[in-house]
XYZ file of C-alpha atoms in Angstrom:
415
model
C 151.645 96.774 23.530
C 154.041 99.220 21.878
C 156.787 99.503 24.430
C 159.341 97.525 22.038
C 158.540 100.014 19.530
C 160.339 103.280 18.840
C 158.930 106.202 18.926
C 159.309 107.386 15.114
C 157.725 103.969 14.848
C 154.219 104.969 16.159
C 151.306 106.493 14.105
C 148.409 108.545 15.936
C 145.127 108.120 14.096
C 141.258 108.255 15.048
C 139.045 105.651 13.226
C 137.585 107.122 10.630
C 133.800 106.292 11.067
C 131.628 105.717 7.852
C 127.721 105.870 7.500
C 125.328 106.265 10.316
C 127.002 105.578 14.211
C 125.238 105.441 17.270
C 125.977 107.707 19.720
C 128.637 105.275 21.536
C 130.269 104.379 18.536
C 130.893 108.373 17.722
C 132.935 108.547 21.200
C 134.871 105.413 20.564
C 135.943 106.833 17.203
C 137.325 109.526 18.934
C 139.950 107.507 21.189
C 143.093 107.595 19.738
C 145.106 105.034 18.591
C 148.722 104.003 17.274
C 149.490 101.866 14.123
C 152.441 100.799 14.102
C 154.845 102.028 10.769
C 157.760 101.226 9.428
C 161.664 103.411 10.222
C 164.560 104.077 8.766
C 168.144 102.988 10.474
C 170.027 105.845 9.055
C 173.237 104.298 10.136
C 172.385 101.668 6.849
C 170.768 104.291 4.367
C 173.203 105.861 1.666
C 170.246 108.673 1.769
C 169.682 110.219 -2.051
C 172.814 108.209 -3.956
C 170.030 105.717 -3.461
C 166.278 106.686 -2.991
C 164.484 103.480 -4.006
C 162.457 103.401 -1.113
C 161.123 107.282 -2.375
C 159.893 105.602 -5.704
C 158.479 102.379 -4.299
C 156.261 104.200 -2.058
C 152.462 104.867 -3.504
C 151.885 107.397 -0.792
C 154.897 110.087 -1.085
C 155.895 109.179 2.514
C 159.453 109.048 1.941
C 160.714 111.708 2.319
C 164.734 112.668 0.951
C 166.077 116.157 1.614
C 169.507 117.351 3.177
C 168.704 115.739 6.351
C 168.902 112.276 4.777
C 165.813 110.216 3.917
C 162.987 109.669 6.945
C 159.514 108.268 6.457
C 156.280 110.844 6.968
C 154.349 109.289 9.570
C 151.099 111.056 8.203
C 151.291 109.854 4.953
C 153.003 106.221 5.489
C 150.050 103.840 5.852
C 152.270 101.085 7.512
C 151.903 99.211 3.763
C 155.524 98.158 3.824
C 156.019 97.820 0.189
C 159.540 99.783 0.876
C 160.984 97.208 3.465
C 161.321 94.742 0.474
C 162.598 97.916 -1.730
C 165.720 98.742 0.400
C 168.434 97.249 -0.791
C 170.509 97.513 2.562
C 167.825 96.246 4.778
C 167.530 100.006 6.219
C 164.136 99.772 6.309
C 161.867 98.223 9.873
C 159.047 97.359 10.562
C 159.231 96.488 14.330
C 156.221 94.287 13.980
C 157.076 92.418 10.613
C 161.143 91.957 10.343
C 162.879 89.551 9.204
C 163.772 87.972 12.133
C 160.256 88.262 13.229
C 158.290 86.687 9.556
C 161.134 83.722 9.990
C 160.011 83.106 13.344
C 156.460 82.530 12.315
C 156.799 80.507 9.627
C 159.121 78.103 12.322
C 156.014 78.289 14.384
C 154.305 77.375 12.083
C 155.658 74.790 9.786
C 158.553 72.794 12.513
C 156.763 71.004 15.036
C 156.014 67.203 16.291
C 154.993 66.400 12.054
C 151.393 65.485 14.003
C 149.632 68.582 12.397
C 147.154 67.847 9.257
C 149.146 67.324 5.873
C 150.167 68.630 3.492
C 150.641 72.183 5.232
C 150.100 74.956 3.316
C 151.345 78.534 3.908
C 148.436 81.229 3.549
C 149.565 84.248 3.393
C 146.751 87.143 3.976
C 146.644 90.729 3.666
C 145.369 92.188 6.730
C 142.765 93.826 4.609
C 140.847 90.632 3.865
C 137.583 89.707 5.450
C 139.985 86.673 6.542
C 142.924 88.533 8.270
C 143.011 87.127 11.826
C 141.156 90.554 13.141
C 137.722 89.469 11.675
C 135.810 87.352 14.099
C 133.366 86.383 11.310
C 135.857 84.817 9.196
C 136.667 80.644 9.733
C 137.518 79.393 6.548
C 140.060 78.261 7.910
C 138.588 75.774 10.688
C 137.403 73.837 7.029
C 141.000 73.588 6.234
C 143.493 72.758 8.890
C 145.868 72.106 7.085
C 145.860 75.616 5.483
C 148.207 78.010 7.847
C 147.367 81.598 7.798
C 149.857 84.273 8.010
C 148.841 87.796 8.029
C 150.483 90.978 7.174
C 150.070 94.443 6.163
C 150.063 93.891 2.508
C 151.005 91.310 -0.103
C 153.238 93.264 -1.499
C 156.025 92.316 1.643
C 155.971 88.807 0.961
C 159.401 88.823 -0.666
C 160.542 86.623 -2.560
C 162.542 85.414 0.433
C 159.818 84.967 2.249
C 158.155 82.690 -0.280
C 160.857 79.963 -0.737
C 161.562 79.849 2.971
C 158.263 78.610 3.772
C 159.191 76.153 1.234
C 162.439 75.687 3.161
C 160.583 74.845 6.156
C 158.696 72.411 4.918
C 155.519 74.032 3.318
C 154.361 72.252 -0.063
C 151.971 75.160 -1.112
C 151.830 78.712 -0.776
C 148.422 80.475 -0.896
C 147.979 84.425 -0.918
C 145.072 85.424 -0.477
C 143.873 89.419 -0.944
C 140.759 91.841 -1.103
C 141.202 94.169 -4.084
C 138.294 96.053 -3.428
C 139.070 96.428 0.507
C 142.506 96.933 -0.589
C 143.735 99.974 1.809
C 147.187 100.679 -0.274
C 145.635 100.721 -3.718
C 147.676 97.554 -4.568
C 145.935 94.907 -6.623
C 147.590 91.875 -7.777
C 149.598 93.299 -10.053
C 151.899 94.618 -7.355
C 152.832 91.048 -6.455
C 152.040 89.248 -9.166
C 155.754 89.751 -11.174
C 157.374 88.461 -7.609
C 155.003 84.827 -8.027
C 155.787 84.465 -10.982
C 160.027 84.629 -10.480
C 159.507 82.376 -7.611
C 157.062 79.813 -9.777
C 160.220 80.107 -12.241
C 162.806 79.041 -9.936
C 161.133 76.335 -8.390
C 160.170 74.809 -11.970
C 163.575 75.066 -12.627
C 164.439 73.099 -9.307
C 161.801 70.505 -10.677
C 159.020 71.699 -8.343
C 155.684 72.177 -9.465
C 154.944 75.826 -9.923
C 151.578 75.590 -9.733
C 152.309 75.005 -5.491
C 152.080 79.096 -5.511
C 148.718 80.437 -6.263
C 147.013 83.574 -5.777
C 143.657 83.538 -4.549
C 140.533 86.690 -4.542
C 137.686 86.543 -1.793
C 134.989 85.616 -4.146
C 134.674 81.963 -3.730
C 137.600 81.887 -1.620
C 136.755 78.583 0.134
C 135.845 76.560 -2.731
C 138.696 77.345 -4.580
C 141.207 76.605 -1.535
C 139.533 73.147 -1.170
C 140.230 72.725 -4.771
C 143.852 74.209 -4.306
C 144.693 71.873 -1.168
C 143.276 68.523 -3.014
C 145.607 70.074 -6.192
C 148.553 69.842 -3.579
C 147.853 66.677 -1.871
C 147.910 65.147 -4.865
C 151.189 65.943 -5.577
C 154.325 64.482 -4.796
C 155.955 65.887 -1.545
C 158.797 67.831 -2.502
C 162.157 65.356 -2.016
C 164.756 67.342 -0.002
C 168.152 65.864 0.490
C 168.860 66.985 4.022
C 166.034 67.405 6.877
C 167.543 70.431 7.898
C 166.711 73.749 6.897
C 169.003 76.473 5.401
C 170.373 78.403 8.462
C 169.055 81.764 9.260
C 172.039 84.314 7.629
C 173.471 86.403 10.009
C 175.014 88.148 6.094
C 173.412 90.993 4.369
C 172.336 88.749 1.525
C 169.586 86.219 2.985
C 167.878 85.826 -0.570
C 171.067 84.994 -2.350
C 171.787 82.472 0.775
C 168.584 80.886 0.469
C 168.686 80.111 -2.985
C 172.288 78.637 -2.837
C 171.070 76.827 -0.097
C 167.787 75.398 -0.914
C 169.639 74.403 -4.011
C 172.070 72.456 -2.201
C 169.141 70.658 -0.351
C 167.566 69.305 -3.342
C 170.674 67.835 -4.872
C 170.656 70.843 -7.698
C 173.923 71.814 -9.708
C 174.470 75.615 -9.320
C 173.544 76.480 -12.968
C 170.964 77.816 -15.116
C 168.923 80.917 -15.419
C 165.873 82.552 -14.194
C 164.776 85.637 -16.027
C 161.003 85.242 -15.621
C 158.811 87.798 -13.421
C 160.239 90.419 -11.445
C 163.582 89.028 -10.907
C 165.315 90.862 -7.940
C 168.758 90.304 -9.638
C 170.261 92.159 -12.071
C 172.883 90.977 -14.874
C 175.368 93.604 -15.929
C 177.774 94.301 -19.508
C 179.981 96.388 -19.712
C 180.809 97.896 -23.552
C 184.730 98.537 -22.874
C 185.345 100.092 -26.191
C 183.518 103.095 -24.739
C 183.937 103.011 -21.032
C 186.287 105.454 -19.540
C 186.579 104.020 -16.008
C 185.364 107.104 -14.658
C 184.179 105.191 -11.541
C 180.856 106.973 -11.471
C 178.604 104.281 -11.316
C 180.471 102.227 -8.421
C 180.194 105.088 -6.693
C 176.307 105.724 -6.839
C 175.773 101.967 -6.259
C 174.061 101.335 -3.299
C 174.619 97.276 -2.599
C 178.159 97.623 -3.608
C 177.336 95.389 -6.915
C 179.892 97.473 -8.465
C 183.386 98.339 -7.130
C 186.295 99.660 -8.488
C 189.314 98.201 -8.582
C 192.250 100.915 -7.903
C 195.682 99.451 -8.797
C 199.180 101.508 -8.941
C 199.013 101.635 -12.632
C 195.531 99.977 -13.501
C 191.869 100.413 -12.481
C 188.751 98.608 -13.062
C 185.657 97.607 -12.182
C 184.373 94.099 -11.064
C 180.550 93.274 -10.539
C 178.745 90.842 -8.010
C 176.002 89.849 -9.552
C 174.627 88.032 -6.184
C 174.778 91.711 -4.791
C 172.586 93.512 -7.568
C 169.110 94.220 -7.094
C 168.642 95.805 -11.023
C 168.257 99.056 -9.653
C 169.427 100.834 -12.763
C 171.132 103.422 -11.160
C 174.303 102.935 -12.577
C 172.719 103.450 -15.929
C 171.301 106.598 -14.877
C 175.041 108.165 -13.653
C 176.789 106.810 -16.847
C 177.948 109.311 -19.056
C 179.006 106.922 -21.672
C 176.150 105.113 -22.185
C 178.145 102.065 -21.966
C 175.975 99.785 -19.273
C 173.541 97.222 -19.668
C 170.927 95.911 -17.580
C 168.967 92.600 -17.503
C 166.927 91.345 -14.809
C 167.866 87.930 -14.491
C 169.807 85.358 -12.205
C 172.376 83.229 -13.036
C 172.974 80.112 -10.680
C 176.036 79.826 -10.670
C 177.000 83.317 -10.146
C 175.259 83.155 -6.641
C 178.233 82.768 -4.093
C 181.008 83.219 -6.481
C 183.541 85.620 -6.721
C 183.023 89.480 -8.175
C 183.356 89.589 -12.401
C 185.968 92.096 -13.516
C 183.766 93.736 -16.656
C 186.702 96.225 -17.309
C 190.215 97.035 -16.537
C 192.664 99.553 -17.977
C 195.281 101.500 -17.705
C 195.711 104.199 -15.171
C 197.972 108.159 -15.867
C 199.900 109.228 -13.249
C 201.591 113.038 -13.878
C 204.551 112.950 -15.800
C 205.805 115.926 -13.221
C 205.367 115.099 -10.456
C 203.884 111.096 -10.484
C 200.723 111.925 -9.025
C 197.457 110.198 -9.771
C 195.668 112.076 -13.058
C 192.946 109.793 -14.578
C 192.003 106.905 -16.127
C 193.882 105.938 -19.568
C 190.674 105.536 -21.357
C 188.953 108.564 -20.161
C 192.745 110.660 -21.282
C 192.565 109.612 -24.395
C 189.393 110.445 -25.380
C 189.911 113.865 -23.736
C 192.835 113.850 -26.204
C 190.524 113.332 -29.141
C 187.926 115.469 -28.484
C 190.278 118.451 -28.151
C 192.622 117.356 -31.130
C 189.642 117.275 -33.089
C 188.975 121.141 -32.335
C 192.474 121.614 -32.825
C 193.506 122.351 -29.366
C 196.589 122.080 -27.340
C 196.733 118.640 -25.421
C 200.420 118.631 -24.570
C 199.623 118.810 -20.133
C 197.123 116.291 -20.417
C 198.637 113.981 -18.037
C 199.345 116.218 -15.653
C 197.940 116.427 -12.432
C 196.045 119.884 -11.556
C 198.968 121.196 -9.460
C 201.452 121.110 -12.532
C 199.087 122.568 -14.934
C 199.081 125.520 -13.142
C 202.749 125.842 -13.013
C 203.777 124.753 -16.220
C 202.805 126.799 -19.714
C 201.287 125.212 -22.206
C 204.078 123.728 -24.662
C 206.600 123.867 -22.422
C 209.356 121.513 -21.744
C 208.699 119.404 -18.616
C 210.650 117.238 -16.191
C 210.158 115.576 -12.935
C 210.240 117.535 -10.218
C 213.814 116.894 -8.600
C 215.559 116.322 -12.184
């Protein structure tokens, strides 16, 4: 039924037959039907400062103009690879949000502890032969202890996703795809980076990462037999506390997750992960050549970065928890004075914002309004020096340059 689902939310299409049809089949390819796609909540978008969504999508269905940033319902194929993209969480899927994948995974991992052990999460793209809309397919009913969870496409099971069905009490984590049936023209690869930054922060938590495995159709069932003796004979994972990390009502449930997971198996907040496709970014600042010109706070759409106005200072300060190694900051900066790693650091997860630079700030020597950073007057000051102009209204505001002749002999206004 689609009447929880929003109109902008619904996608007309007509089955597409292929090969020879029987008369019947011709007029039930003709019904129409709605798939449901992902939306935008504009109200969360920052529109083109941003526009990560646009280059995440395979499909040029994001669309970006003066209007803001909406999603083409002809071209979007529901894949979405952008939910996971959007820093903000402005991005829905009304049949696969957060709220919604957490609920499954309770369903299926907390329940009487009667069901077969160990559990293992399955996680299938809806394109397999073994998504839950194939009748032929019971590969599971050989493996009960193997819970299948289907959606549109690997590429949404975040890393979020991932460690909370770890959270919940999974101890493996099977995804299983079709690259030859794959619909998005995804293969592995897509993923595969995400795995492999999850695989690295478990290890580092002293679980195995071999408990997160990627699996093709061919010979599918043999090798998940194989997989779920691999697991059994493990070690259960050893969790402190017997409750899970609570749901976050705050815009950073990754972040929360890891601190709190952490926490459960009696780990020190320290170390770092820079394996795979980390979905943190570290930034340095070079001081000697920023100007504090602000730009990159200002384009950043998680507020990572923030400046730091003061009555004579400014500055910057960075929250690493809050950066998704966009890069966009390096794209605005006119100094070339940022750079980007993708990598986590423990123990920078829940703290408080790094100040990477701080100066001095020019107010007009007229009439004591605001002019510009220190830094960015000073090397204003050498660059015109150096072609031998005159630099004597330089801290000035705009107002008083216009009133007051180059050279001239100026006083506060009132004196």
């Amino acid at each position: 039924m689609l009447g929880d689902v929003p109109e902008k939310a619904r996608k007309l299409h007509f089955n597409a037959p292929h090969g020879e049809i029987s008369r019947r089949d011709l007029f039930h390819s003709l019904v129409p039907k709605y798939q449901v796609i992902p939306y935008i909540e504009s109200l969360k978008c920052v529109g083109e400062r941003c526009e990560l969504c646009r280059q995440s999508c395979a499909f040029d269905a994001i669309v970006v103009d003066d209007g803001g940033v909406s999603i083409d319902s002809l071209a979007c194929r529901g894949c979405g690879v952008c939910i996971d993209a959007c820093p903000r969480g402005a991005i829905v899927h009304p049949r696969f949000s957060l709220n919604q994948l957490n609920a499954e995974l309770e369903g299926l991992l907390l329940d009487d502890g009667n069901s077969p052990q160990p559990r293992i999460v399955a996680m299938v793209c809806q394109s397999s032969r073994h998504s839950s809309g194939d009748s032929d397919s019971d590969i599971f009913k050989h493996a009960p202890n193997f819970l299948p969870m289907e959606m549109p496409c690997l590429s949404m099971a975040s890393p979020w996703l991932m460690l909370r069905a770890f959270d919940l009490g999974a101890q493996g984590l099977a995804l299983i795809y079709e690259s030859e049936k794959c619909q998005f023209r995804f293969g592995s690869e897509k993923w595969q980076g995400t795995v492999q930054f999850v695989q690295a922060l478990l290890n580092h938590w002293g679980i195995q990462p071999e408990r997160v495995s990627f699996f093709e159709e061919r010979n599918l069932e043999q090798e998940l037999l194989n997989f779920g003796r691999t697991i059994a004979e493990l070690a259960p994972i050893s969790l402190r506390s017997p409750v899970p990390v609570g749901f976050p009502a705050e815009s950073l449930p990754l972040s929360a997750l890891i601190r709190g997971m952490g926490e459960r198996l009696g780990e020190t907040h320290v170390g770092t992960i820079s394996a795979g496709v980390v979905p943190f970014g570290k930034l340095t600042l070079d001081s000697s050549r920023c100007t504090g010109c602000g730009l990159c706070a200002a384009d950043c759409p998680t507020g990572a970065l923030k400046a730091m106005p003061g009555r004579d200072s400014c500055g910057l300060a960075f929250h690493q928890e809050r950066c998704v190694a966009c890069g966009l900051c390096i794209k605005v900066c006119p100094e070339v004075c940022l750079k980007l790693e993708r990598m986590l650091e423990l123990d920078k997860l829940g703290g408080s914002p790094q100040t990477v630079m701080k100066g001095d700030f020019v107010w007009c020597e007229v009439c004591g309004a605001p002019v510009a950073p220190r830094a960015m007057v000073e090397k204003i000051r050498a660059r015109i020096g150096a072609m031998g102009g005159n630099t004597s209204r330089l801290e000035m505001c705009p107002d008083c340059k216009m009133r007051t002749k180059p050279g001239s002999a100026r006083s506060r206004v009132g004196v």
